[in-house]
mmCIF file of C-alpha atoms in Angstrom:
data_model
loop_
_atom_site.group_PDB
_atom_site.id
_atom_site.type_symbol
_atom_site.label_atom_id
_atom_site.label_comp_id
_atom_site.label_asym_id
_atom_site.label_seq_id
_atom_site.Cartn_x
_atom_site.Cartn_y
_atom_site.Cartn_z
ATOM 1 C CA MET A 1 46.729 6.422 56.854
ATOM 2 C CA PRO A 2 47.639 9.754 58.586
ATOM 3 C CA ASP A 3 47.021 10.151 62.258
ATOM 4 C CA LYS A 4 45.370 13.446 61.863
ATOM 5 C CA ILE A 5 42.695 14.662 59.454
ATOM 6 C CA LEU A 6 43.586 17.973 57.826
ATOM 7 C CA SER A 7 40.963 20.636 58.503
ATOM 8 C CA PRO A 8 40.629 24.351 58.054
ATOM 9 C CA LYS A 9 40.254 24.601 61.893
ATOM 10 C CA PRO A 10 43.026 22.321 63.235
ATOM 11 C CA ASP A 11 42.344 23.434 66.807
ATOM 12 C CA LEU A 12 39.045 21.641 66.870
ATOM 13 C CA VAL A 13 40.620 18.192 65.959
ATOM 14 C CA ALA A 14 42.713 16.078 68.304
ATOM 15 C CA PRO A 15 44.498 12.700 67.868
ATOM 16 C CA PRO A 16 42.387 9.488 68.330
ATOM 17 C CA GLU A 17 44.257 8.590 71.492
ATOM 18 C CA GLN A 18 43.524 12.058 73.047
ATOM 19 C CA ARG A 19 39.939 11.900 72.071
ATOM 20 C CA ALA A 20 39.381 8.512 73.657
ATOM 21 C CA ALA A 21 41.103 9.660 76.796
ATOM 22 C CA VAL A 22 38.735 12.706 77.017
ATOM 23 C CA ALA A 23 35.682 10.567 76.349
ATOM 24 C CA ARG A 24 36.669 8.118 79.143
ATOM 25 C CA ALA A 25 37.313 11.153 81.646
ATOM 26 C CA THR A 26 34.036 12.778 80.630
ATOM 27 C CA SER A 27 31.929 9.609 81.066
ATOM 28 C CA SER A 28 33.533 8.718 84.441
ATOM 29 C CA ALA A 29 33.215 12.245 85.914
ATOM 30 C CA PRO A 30 30.097 12.879 88.146
ATOM 31 C CA ALA A 31 27.349 14.891 86.455
ATOM 32 C CA ALA A 32 26.924 18.275 87.831
ATOM 33 C CA PRO A 33 23.464 19.918 88.155
ATOM 34 C CA PRO A 34 22.372 22.012 85.126
ATOM 35 C CA VAL A 35 23.033 25.746 85.203
ATOM 36 C CA VAL A 36 20.153 27.997 84.234
ATOM 37 C CA THR A 37 21.300 30.803 82.009
ATOM 38 C CA PRO A 38 19.682 34.211 82.258
ATOM 39 C CA ALA A 39 17.587 33.474 79.323
ATOM 40 C CA GLY A 40 16.124 30.507 81.294
ATOM 41 C CA VAL A 41 17.932 27.707 79.181
ATOM 42 C CA ALA A 42 19.245 24.869 81.231
ATOM 43 C CA LEU A 43 22.817 23.772 80.160
ATOM 44 C CA PRO A 44 24.701 20.812 81.641
ATOM 45 C CA VAL A 45 28.029 21.740 83.363
ATOM 46 C CA HIS A 46 30.845 19.106 82.644
ATOM 47 C CA ALA A 47 33.747 18.644 84.966
ATOM 48 C CA THR A 48 36.083 18.529 82.034
ATOM 49 C CA ALA A 49 35.388 20.233 78.610
ATOM 50 C CA PRO A 50 36.446 18.352 75.484
ATOM 51 C CA ALA A 51 39.650 19.424 74.127
ATOM 52 C CA GLY A 52 39.451 22.288 71.658
ATOM 53 C CA LEU A 53 35.736 22.989 72.408
ATOM 54 C CA ALA A 54 35.096 26.742 72.585
ATOM 55 C CA VAL A 55 32.387 27.806 75.058
ATOM 56 C CA PRO A 56 30.504 31.106 74.102
ATOM 57 C CA ALA A 57 31.411 33.973 76.392
ATOM 58 C CA ASP A 58 27.755 34.639 77.381
ATOM 59 C CA LEU A 59 27.378 31.021 78.537
ATOM 60 C CA ALA A 60 30.741 30.517 80.269
ATOM 61 C CA VAL A 61 30.684 30.494 84.005
ATOM 62 C CA PRO A 62 33.928 31.913 85.556
ATOM 63 C CA VAL A 63 35.977 29.402 87.756
ATOM 64 C CA GLY A 64 34.879 29.728 91.383
ATOM 65 C CA ALA A 65 31.776 31.670 90.590
ATOM 66 C CA ALA A 66 28.502 30.326 92.031
ATOM 67 C CA ALA A 67 25.736 29.803 89.557
ATOM 68 C CA PRO A 68 22.575 31.880 90.246
ATOM 69 C CA PRO A 69 19.774 30.145 92.025
ATOM 70 C CA PRO A 70 17.348 28.495 89.547
ATOM 71 C CA GLY A 71 14.425 30.229 91.084
ATOM 72 C CA GLU A 72 15.852 33.710 90.738
ATOM 73 C CA ALA A 73 17.152 33.138 87.170
ATOM 74 C CA GLY A 74 13.811 31.760 86.121
ATOM 75 C CA ALA A 75 11.848 34.592 87.613
ATOM 76 C CA GLY A 76 14.122 37.202 86.085
ATOM 77 C CA GLY A 77 13.771 35.506 82.767
ATOM 78 C CA GLN A 78 9.971 35.531 82.970
ATOM 79 C CA VAL A 79 9.939 39.140 83.878
ATOM 80 C CA ARG A 80 12.151 39.939 80.884
ATOM 81 C CA ARG A 81 10.021 37.930 78.548
ATOM 82 C CA ARG A 82 6.786 39.454 79.834
ATOM 83 C CA ARG A 83 8.366 42.935 79.327
ATOM 84 C CA HIS A 84 9.451 41.854 75.831
ATOM 85 C CA ASP A 85 5.912 40.693 75.018
ATOM 86 C CA ILE A 86 4.363 43.964 76.274
ATOM 87 C CA LEU A 87 6.734 45.998 74.247
ATOM 88 C CA ALA A 88 6.216 43.815 71.112
ATOM 89 C CA ALA A 89 2.418 44.365 71.455
ATOM 90 C CA ALA A 90 2.681 48.068 72.086
ATOM 91 C CA ARG A 91 5.119 48.719 69.300
ATOM 92 C CA PRO A 92 2.554 48.493 66.359
ATOM 93 C CA LEU A 93 0.094 50.685 68.367
ATOM 94 C CA LEU A 94 2.799 53.394 68.827
ATOM 95 C CA ARG A 95 3.346 53.513 65.104
ATOM 96 C CA ARG A 96 -0.275 54.785 64.589
ATOM 97 C CA PRO A 97 -0.375 58.502 65.232
ATOM 98 C CA GLY A 98 -4.130 58.605 65.430
ATOM 99 C CA PHE A 99 -4.172 56.013 68.159
ATOM 100 C CA VAL A 100 -1.409 57.773 70.144
ATOM 101 C CA LEU A 101 -3.219 61.175 70.011
ATOM 102 C CA ALA A 102 -6.592 59.559 70.933
ATOM 103 C CA ALA A 103 -4.915 57.710 73.922
ATOM 104 C CA LEU A 104 -3.225 60.905 75.112
ATOM 105 C CA PHE A 105 -6.430 62.828 74.963
ATOM 106 C CA VAL A 106 -8.352 60.174 76.897
ATOM 107 C CA VAL A 107 -5.553 60.130 79.493
ATOM 108 C CA PHE A 108 -5.813 63.890 79.793
ATOM 109 C CA VAL A 109 -9.578 63.713 80.348
ATOM 110 C CA ILE A 110 -9.231 61.006 83.030
ATOM 111 C CA VAL A 111 -6.390 62.851 84.875
ATOM 112 C CA SER A 112 -8.182 66.137 84.681
ATOM 113 C CA GLY A 113 -11.278 64.482 86.086
ATOM 114 C CA LEU A 114 -9.445 63.005 88.950
ATOM 115 C CA VAL A 115 -7.104 66.045 89.605
ATOM 116 C CA PRO A 116 -8.688 69.101 87.844
ATOM 117 C CA SER A 117 -6.463 71.529 89.923
ATOM 118 C CA LEU A 118 -3.576 70.508 87.832
ATOM 119 C CA PHE A 119 -4.976 72.172 84.751
ATOM 120 C CA THR A 120 -6.948 75.023 86.042
ATOM 121 C CA SER A 121 -6.800 77.354 89.147
ATOM 122 C CA TYR A 122 -10.395 78.590 88.855
ATOM 123 C CA LYS A 123 -13.138 77.190 91.193
ATOM 124 C CA PRO A 124 -16.081 75.692 89.117
ATOM 125 C CA SER A 125 -18.634 77.585 91.206
ATOM 126 C CA ALA A 126 -16.787 80.919 91.781
ATOM 127 C CA THR A 127 -18.766 83.648 90.180
ATOM 128 C CA VAL A 128 -17.445 86.923 88.863
ATOM 129 C CA PRO A 129 -20.347 89.089 87.585
ATOM 130 C CA THR A 130 -18.119 91.520 85.847
ATOM 131 C CA ASP A 131 -16.575 88.739 83.722
ATOM 132 C CA LYS A 132 -19.833 87.203 82.485
ATOM 133 C CA LEU A 133 -20.279 86.048 78.998
ATOM 134 C CA LYS A 134 -16.664 86.729 77.998
ATOM 135 C CA GLY A 135 -15.300 84.930 74.955
ATOM 136 C CA PRO A 136 -12.452 82.433 74.894
ATOM 137 C CA SER A 137 -9.138 84.037 75.756
ATOM 138 C CA MET A 138 -5.789 83.163 77.363
ATOM 139 C CA SER A 139 -7.202 83.720 80.781
ATOM 140 C CA HIS A 140 -10.443 81.721 80.111
ATOM 141 C CA LEU A 141 -9.810 79.170 77.599
ATOM 142 C CA PHE A 142 -13.448 78.391 77.021
ATOM 143 C CA GLY A 143 -14.808 81.845 78.076
ATOM 144 C CA THR A 144 -17.226 82.449 80.930
ATOM 145 C CA ASP A 145 -20.936 81.701 81.455
ATOM 146 C CA GLU A 146 -23.717 83.980 82.398
ATOM 147 C CA LEU A 147 -22.585 84.116 85.962
ATOM 148 C CA GLY A 148 -18.887 84.847 85.320
ATOM 149 C CA ARG A 149 -17.773 81.299 85.954
ATOM 150 C CA ASP A 150 -14.759 79.877 84.142
ATOM 151 C CA LEU A 151 -16.224 77.411 81.554
ATOM 152 C CA PHE A 152 -13.044 75.396 81.077
ATOM 153 C CA SER A 153 -12.818 74.797 84.792
ATOM 154 C CA ARG A 154 -16.478 73.553 84.804
ATOM 155 C CA VAL A 155 -15.757 71.270 81.934
ATOM 156 C CA LEU A 156 -12.783 69.769 83.691
ATOM 157 C CA HIS A 157 -14.612 69.462 87.000
ATOM 158 C CA GLY A 158 -17.578 67.901 85.202
ATOM 159 C CA SER A 159 -15.250 65.218 83.925
ATOM 160 C CA THR A 160 -15.192 63.783 87.423
ATOM 161 C CA LEU A 161 -19.021 63.226 87.507
ATOM 162 C CA THR A 162 -19.285 61.878 83.950
ATOM 163 C CA ILE A 163 -16.254 59.454 84.428
ATOM 164 C CA LYS A 164 -17.702 58.049 87.680
ATOM 165 C CA ALA A 165 -21.177 57.521 86.071
ATOM 166 C CA THR A 166 -19.621 56.086 82.938
ATOM 167 C CA GLY A 167 -17.252 53.775 84.912
ATOM 168 C CA GLY A 168 -20.116 52.516 87.006
ATOM 169 C CA ALA A 169 -22.325 51.851 83.893
ATOM 170 C CA VAL A 170 -19.557 49.958 82.067
ATOM 171 C CA LEU A 171 -18.771 47.974 85.216
ATOM 172 C CA ILE A 172 -22.360 47.023 85.618
ATOM 173 C CA ALA A 173 -22.614 46.028 81.959
ATOM 174 C CA ILE A 174 -19.357 43.913 82.079
ATOM 175 C CA VAL A 175 -20.445 41.976 85.140
ATOM 176 C CA ALA A 176 -24.034 41.312 84.058
ATOM 177 C CA GLY A 177 -23.152 40.727 80.395
ATOM 178 C CA LEU A 178 -20.286 38.294 81.217
ATOM 179 C CA ALA A 179 -22.500 36.338 83.617
ATOM 180 C CA ILE A 180 -25.493 36.087 81.115
ATOM 181 C CA GLY A 181 -23.230 35.285 78.209
ATOM 182 C CA VAL A 182 -21.137 32.707 79.995
ATOM 183 C CA VAL A 183 -24.237 30.927 81.367
ATOM 184 C CA ALA A 184 -25.921 30.888 77.991
ATOM 185 C CA GLY A 185 -23.019 29.885 75.900
ATOM 186 C CA PHE A 186 -21.541 27.325 78.440
ATOM 187 C CA PHE A 187 -24.738 25.435 79.442
ATOM 188 C CA GLY A 188 -26.747 25.914 76.169
ATOM 189 C CA GLY A 189 -30.191 24.170 75.699
ATOM 190 C CA TRP A 190 -33.254 25.834 77.080
ATOM 191 C CA VAL A 191 -31.139 28.044 79.358
ATOM 192 C CA ASP A 192 -29.537 29.659 76.260
ATOM 193 C CA GLY A 193 -32.992 29.939 74.563
ATOM 194 C CA VAL A 194 -34.606 31.720 77.467
ATOM 195 C CA LEU A 195 -31.735 34.147 78.113
ATOM 196 C CA MET A 196 -31.220 35.097 74.482
ATOM 197 C CA ARG A 197 -34.885 35.757 73.963
ATOM 198 C CA ILE A 198 -34.663 38.267 76.901
ATOM 199 C CA ILE A 199 -31.556 39.835 75.382
ATOM 200 C CA ASP A 200 -33.365 40.100 71.893
ATOM 201 C CA ILE A 201 -36.235 41.951 73.655
ATOM 202 C CA LEU A 202 -33.763 44.462 75.270
ATOM 203 C CA LEU A 203 -31.982 44.977 72.024
ATOM 204 C CA ALA A 204 -35.202 45.828 70.296
ATOM 205 C CA LEU A 205 -35.783 48.719 72.639
ATOM 206 C CA PRO A 206 -34.286 52.122 71.900
ATOM 207 C CA MET A 207 -31.368 52.721 74.335
ATOM 208 C CA LEU A 208 -32.172 56.224 75.328
ATOM 209 C CA LEU A 209 -35.857 55.430 75.883
ATOM 210 C CA MET A 210 -35.111 52.443 78.020
ATOM 211 C CA ALA A 211 -32.637 54.491 79.995
ATOM 212 C CA LEU A 212 -35.297 57.269 80.459
ATOM 213 C CA VAL A 213 -37.804 54.765 81.850
ATOM 214 C CA ILE A 214 -35.319 53.285 84.294
ATOM 215 C CA VAL A 215 -34.173 56.698 85.491
ATOM 216 C CA THR A 216 -37.852 57.871 85.912
ATOM 217 C CA ALA A 217 -38.408 54.756 87.990
ATOM 218 C CA LEU A 218 -35.277 55.076 90.175
ATOM 219 C CA GLY A 219 -35.022 58.879 90.409
ATOM 220 C CA PHE A 220 -32.541 61.572 89.308
ATOM 221 C CA GLY A 221 -28.997 61.590 90.153
ATOM 222 C CA LEU A 222 -25.567 60.025 89.459
ATOM 223 C CA LEU A 223 -26.257 56.448 90.605
ATOM 224 C CA PRO A 224 -29.626 56.014 88.859
ATOM 225 C CA ILE A 225 -28.014 57.239 85.579
ATOM 226 C CA ALA A 226 -25.195 54.722 85.966
ATOM 227 C CA ILE A 227 -27.615 51.927 86.581
ATOM 228 C CA ALA A 228 -29.798 52.864 83.699
ATOM 229 C CA VAL A 229 -27.060 53.196 81.190
ATOM 230 C CA GLY A 230 -25.370 49.986 82.423
ATOM 231 C CA VAL A 231 -28.685 48.071 81.869
ATOM 232 C CA THR A 232 -28.998 49.451 78.400
ATOM 233 C CA ILE A 233 -25.592 48.404 77.288
ATOM 234 C CA THR A 234 -25.577 44.959 78.968
ATOM 235 C CA PRO A 235 -27.251 43.093 75.975
ATOM 236 C CA ALA A 236 -24.334 43.693 73.726
ATOM 237 C CA PHE A 237 -21.870 42.360 76.231
ATOM 238 C CA ALA A 238 -24.112 39.255 76.763
ATOM 239 C CA ARG A 239 -24.258 38.621 72.979
ATOM 240 C CA THR A 240 -20.441 39.072 72.340
ATOM 241 C CA THR A 241 -19.564 36.887 75.417
ATOM 242 C CA ARG A 242 -22.007 34.115 74.430
ATOM 243 C CA ALA A 243 -20.520 34.032 70.962
ATOM 244 C CA GLU A 244 -16.939 33.817 72.224
ATOM 245 C CA VAL A 245 -17.777 31.147 74.812
ATOM 246 C CA LEU A 246 -19.436 28.960 72.065
ATOM 247 C CA ARG A 247 -16.224 29.369 70.085
ATOM 248 C CA VAL A 248 -13.718 28.639 72.768
ATOM 249 C CA LYS A 249 -15.813 25.705 74.199
ATOM 250 C CA GLU A 250 -15.158 23.694 71.012
ATOM 251 C CA GLN A 251 -11.367 24.235 70.933
ATOM 252 C CA PRO A 252 -9.117 21.116 71.330
ATOM 253 C CA TYR A 253 -7.382 22.331 74.594
ATOM 254 C CA VAL A 254 -10.762 22.614 76.335
ATOM 255 C CA GLU A 255 -11.526 18.988 75.321
ATOM 256 C CA ALA A 256 -8.061 17.948 76.527
ATOM 257 C CA ALA A 257 -8.586 19.629 79.821
ATOM 258 C CA ARG A 258 -11.876 17.707 80.347
ATOM 259 C CA THR A 259 -10.206 14.485 79.263
ATOM 260 C CA GLY A 260 -7.478 15.131 81.812
ATOM 261 C CA GLY A 261 -10.084 15.277 84.550
ATOM 262 C CA ALA A 262 -10.602 18.912 84.985
ATOM 263 C CA SER A 263 -13.981 19.950 86.270
ATOM 264 C CA TRP A 264 -16.226 22.240 84.330
ATOM 265 C CA GLY A 265 -15.710 25.029 86.743
ATOM 266 C CA ARG A 266 -11.900 24.801 86.347
ATOM 267 C CA VAL A 267 -12.207 24.698 82.626
ATOM 268 C CA LEU A 268 -14.453 27.683 82.696
ATOM 269 C CA VAL A 269 -12.147 29.774 84.956
ATOM 270 C CA ARG A 270 -8.738 28.634 83.437
ATOM 271 C CA HIS A 271 -9.505 28.217 79.712
ATOM 272 C CA VAL A 272 -12.941 29.698 78.682
ATOM 273 C CA LEU A 273 -12.942 33.019 80.354
ATOM 274 C CA PRO A 274 -9.367 34.105 79.654
ATOM 275 C CA ASN A 275 -9.624 33.204 75.895
ATOM 276 C CA SER A 276 -13.071 34.938 75.573
ATOM 277 C CA TRP A 277 -11.910 38.306 76.962
ATOM 278 C CA GLY A 278 -10.330 39.786 73.992
ATOM 279 C CA PRO A 279 -13.488 40.911 71.941
ATOM 280 C CA VAL A 280 -15.227 41.812 75.258
ATOM 281 C CA SER A 281 -12.395 44.260 76.206
ATOM 282 C CA VAL A 282 -12.667 45.873 72.809
ATOM 283 C CA LEU A 283 -16.494 46.143 73.328
ATOM 284 C CA ALA A 284 -15.893 47.797 76.780
ATOM 285 C CA VAL A 285 -13.786 50.562 75.246
ATOM 286 C CA LEU A 286 -16.272 51.096 72.576
ATOM 287 C CA ASP A 287 -19.270 51.148 74.986
ATOM 288 C CA PHE A 288 -17.450 53.523 77.230
ATOM 289 C CA GLY A 289 -17.882 56.097 74.511
ATOM 290 C CA THR A 290 -21.578 55.094 74.094
ATOM 291 C CA ALA A 291 -22.076 55.414 77.860
ATOM 292 C CA VAL A 292 -20.508 58.956 77.812
ATOM 293 C CA LEU A 293 -22.879 60.015 75.121
ATOM 294 C CA THR A 294 -25.873 58.473 76.766
ATOM 295 C CA ILE A 295 -25.047 60.009 80.177
ATOM 296 C CA SER A 296 -24.547 63.436 78.623
ATOM 297 C CA SER A 297 -27.904 63.115 76.787
ATOM 298 C CA LEU A 298 -29.755 62.285 80.138
ATOM 299 C CA SER A 299 -27.988 65.166 81.822
ATOM 300 C CA PHE A 300 -28.939 67.423 78.921
ATOM 301 C CA LEU A 301 -32.563 66.437 79.438
ATOM 302 C CA GLY A 302 -32.432 67.311 83.073
ATOM 303 C CA PHE A 303 -32.108 63.807 84.587
ATOM 304 C CA GLY A 304 -28.461 64.240 85.860
ATOM 305 C CA THR A 305 -27.052 65.686 88.931
ATOM 306 C CA PRO A 306 -28.875 68.975 89.865
ATOM 307 C CA PRO A 307 -27.137 72.380 89.726
ATOM 308 C CA PRO A 308 -24.796 73.831 90.503
ATOM 309 C CA ALA A 309 -22.921 70.494 89.723
ATOM 310 C CA ALA A 310 -20.973 70.890 86.479
ATOM 311 C CA GLU A 311 -21.913 67.936 84.257
ATOM 312 C CA TRP A 312 -21.173 67.882 80.556
ATOM 313 C CA GLY A 313 -24.820 67.491 79.518
ATOM 314 C CA THR A 314 -25.865 70.120 81.911
ATOM 315 C CA LEU A 315 -23.257 72.611 80.657
ATOM 316 C CA ILE A 316 -24.471 72.113 77.122
ATOM 317 C CA SER A 317 -28.175 72.567 78.167
ATOM 318 C CA ASN A 318 -27.434 75.717 80.082
ATOM 319 C CA GLY A 319 -25.893 77.381 77.031
ATOM 320 C CA ARG A 320 -28.943 76.986 74.818
ATOM 321 C CA ASN A 321 -30.408 80.325 75.908
ATOM 322 C CA PHE A 322 -27.269 82.072 74.585
ATOM 323 C CA LEU A 323 -26.694 80.422 71.249
ATOM 324 C CA ILE A 324 -27.013 83.704 69.339
ATOM 325 C CA THR A 325 -24.904 85.980 71.557
ATOM 326 C CA SER A 326 -22.519 83.478 73.128
ATOM 327 C CA PRO A 327 -22.394 80.300 71.203
ATOM 328 C CA TRP A 328 -19.266 78.916 72.859
ATOM 329 C CA LEU A 329 -21.310 78.150 76.033
ATOM 330 C CA SER A 330 -22.792 75.133 74.221
ATOM 331 C CA LEU A 331 -20.362 74.678 71.335
ATOM 332 C CA LEU A 332 -17.112 74.164 73.300
ATOM 333 C CA PRO A 333 -18.473 71.640 75.889
ATOM 334 C CA GLY A 334 -20.213 69.845 72.978
ATOM 335 C CA LEU A 335 -16.937 69.555 71.103
ATOM 336 C CA PHE A 336 -15.103 68.309 74.149
ATOM 337 C CA VAL A 337 -17.676 65.565 74.573
ATOM 338 C CA GLY A 338 -17.522 64.770 70.822
ATOM 339 C CA LEU A 339 -13.668 64.461 71.063
ATOM 340 C CA VAL A 340 -13.920 62.100 73.955
ATOM 341 C CA VAL A 341 -16.373 59.833 72.228
ATOM 342 C CA PHE A 342 -14.429 59.936 68.916
ATOM 343 C CA SER A 343 -11.189 59.090 70.725
ATOM 344 C CA LEU A 344 -12.675 56.143 72.560
ATOM 345 C CA ASN A 345 -14.160 54.799 69.354
ATOM 346 C CA HIS A 346 -10.867 55.147 67.455
ATOM 347 C CA ILE A 347 -9.039 53.298 70.313
ATOM 348 C CA ALA A 348 -11.690 50.483 70.197
ATOM 349 C CA ARG A 349 -11.479 50.258 66.380
ATOM 350 C CA THR A 350 -7.609 50.040 66.512
ATOM 351 C CA LEU A 351 -7.577 47.392 69.099
ATOM 352 C CA GLU A 352 -10.142 45.388 67.096
ATOM 353 C CA GLU A 353 -7.918 45.705 63.930
ATOM 354 C CA MET A 354 -4.891 44.439 65.895
ATOM 355 C CA GLN A 355 -6.741 41.372 67.095
ATOM 356 C CA ARG A 356 -7.584 40.178 63.590
#
């Protein structure tokens, strides 16, 4: 019987006496604390490595070098994993040219609404009578109105008012809709029945008609429009949230949390709400476009901010008297609003497809 076993890799095989000595030395050596690798995997550090065992270069710790603190290595690993997850989620979206174009246009509208001076040097209320009703050109991209004001500048400055009103309306709808949907879906019973019947009544009413009634009762201006539009889009948020809460409430991890002694409030905050947010976030983007369209419609009818404020609906309304001679006064602001709504809808539909 030979003392050695022939192998294609003789450096990985040692005589029986040497292997026994290495085993005794390893078992008698004190165990060192585990080393946390940059990837967050804990590896035991032996005082004496077995003979012939090759340690990968990325896991080897140089002699005399101190291992990184577990807290710092774990935090770095979590940051890298989170960054990797974000990139992995964004990569499929970046492969869709339509989504990228829509997102870039929405970002342009938001930035131009917050800082319009970055894209135009004209004042929205500066009048130049000699330049009135001029068509689109390099100096005036959207032309000028009947008072010689630059129309492109007024559209960009009008983004500020519309974005504020739209953001307020969607915020009101999210808060109220989440509250109603969570209460109805989580408690059920007669509470669910009463709240859902109220939501059914609100859904049966035309959105623009209900917004007109609320604005007439509250008065004209930016805040009444935001409240009116927020109330009209709240039922959709309540319905969607209730359906998601009913789905998540029956999941095994919710029952496991309750079995482990977690209170209903903790289960609601830690498990139900985070796992119900996906469809609600998609609906928020979709209703952002709906809110833009409704607010522009109310401004077109004269319920928005009074002149000389430049609001999208007001700009379209002011150009009605010049449709024959200067059609760009209504056409270009209308196309701008249409592109905003179309871009928001495309983003919402793409996010909905990615969640399936």
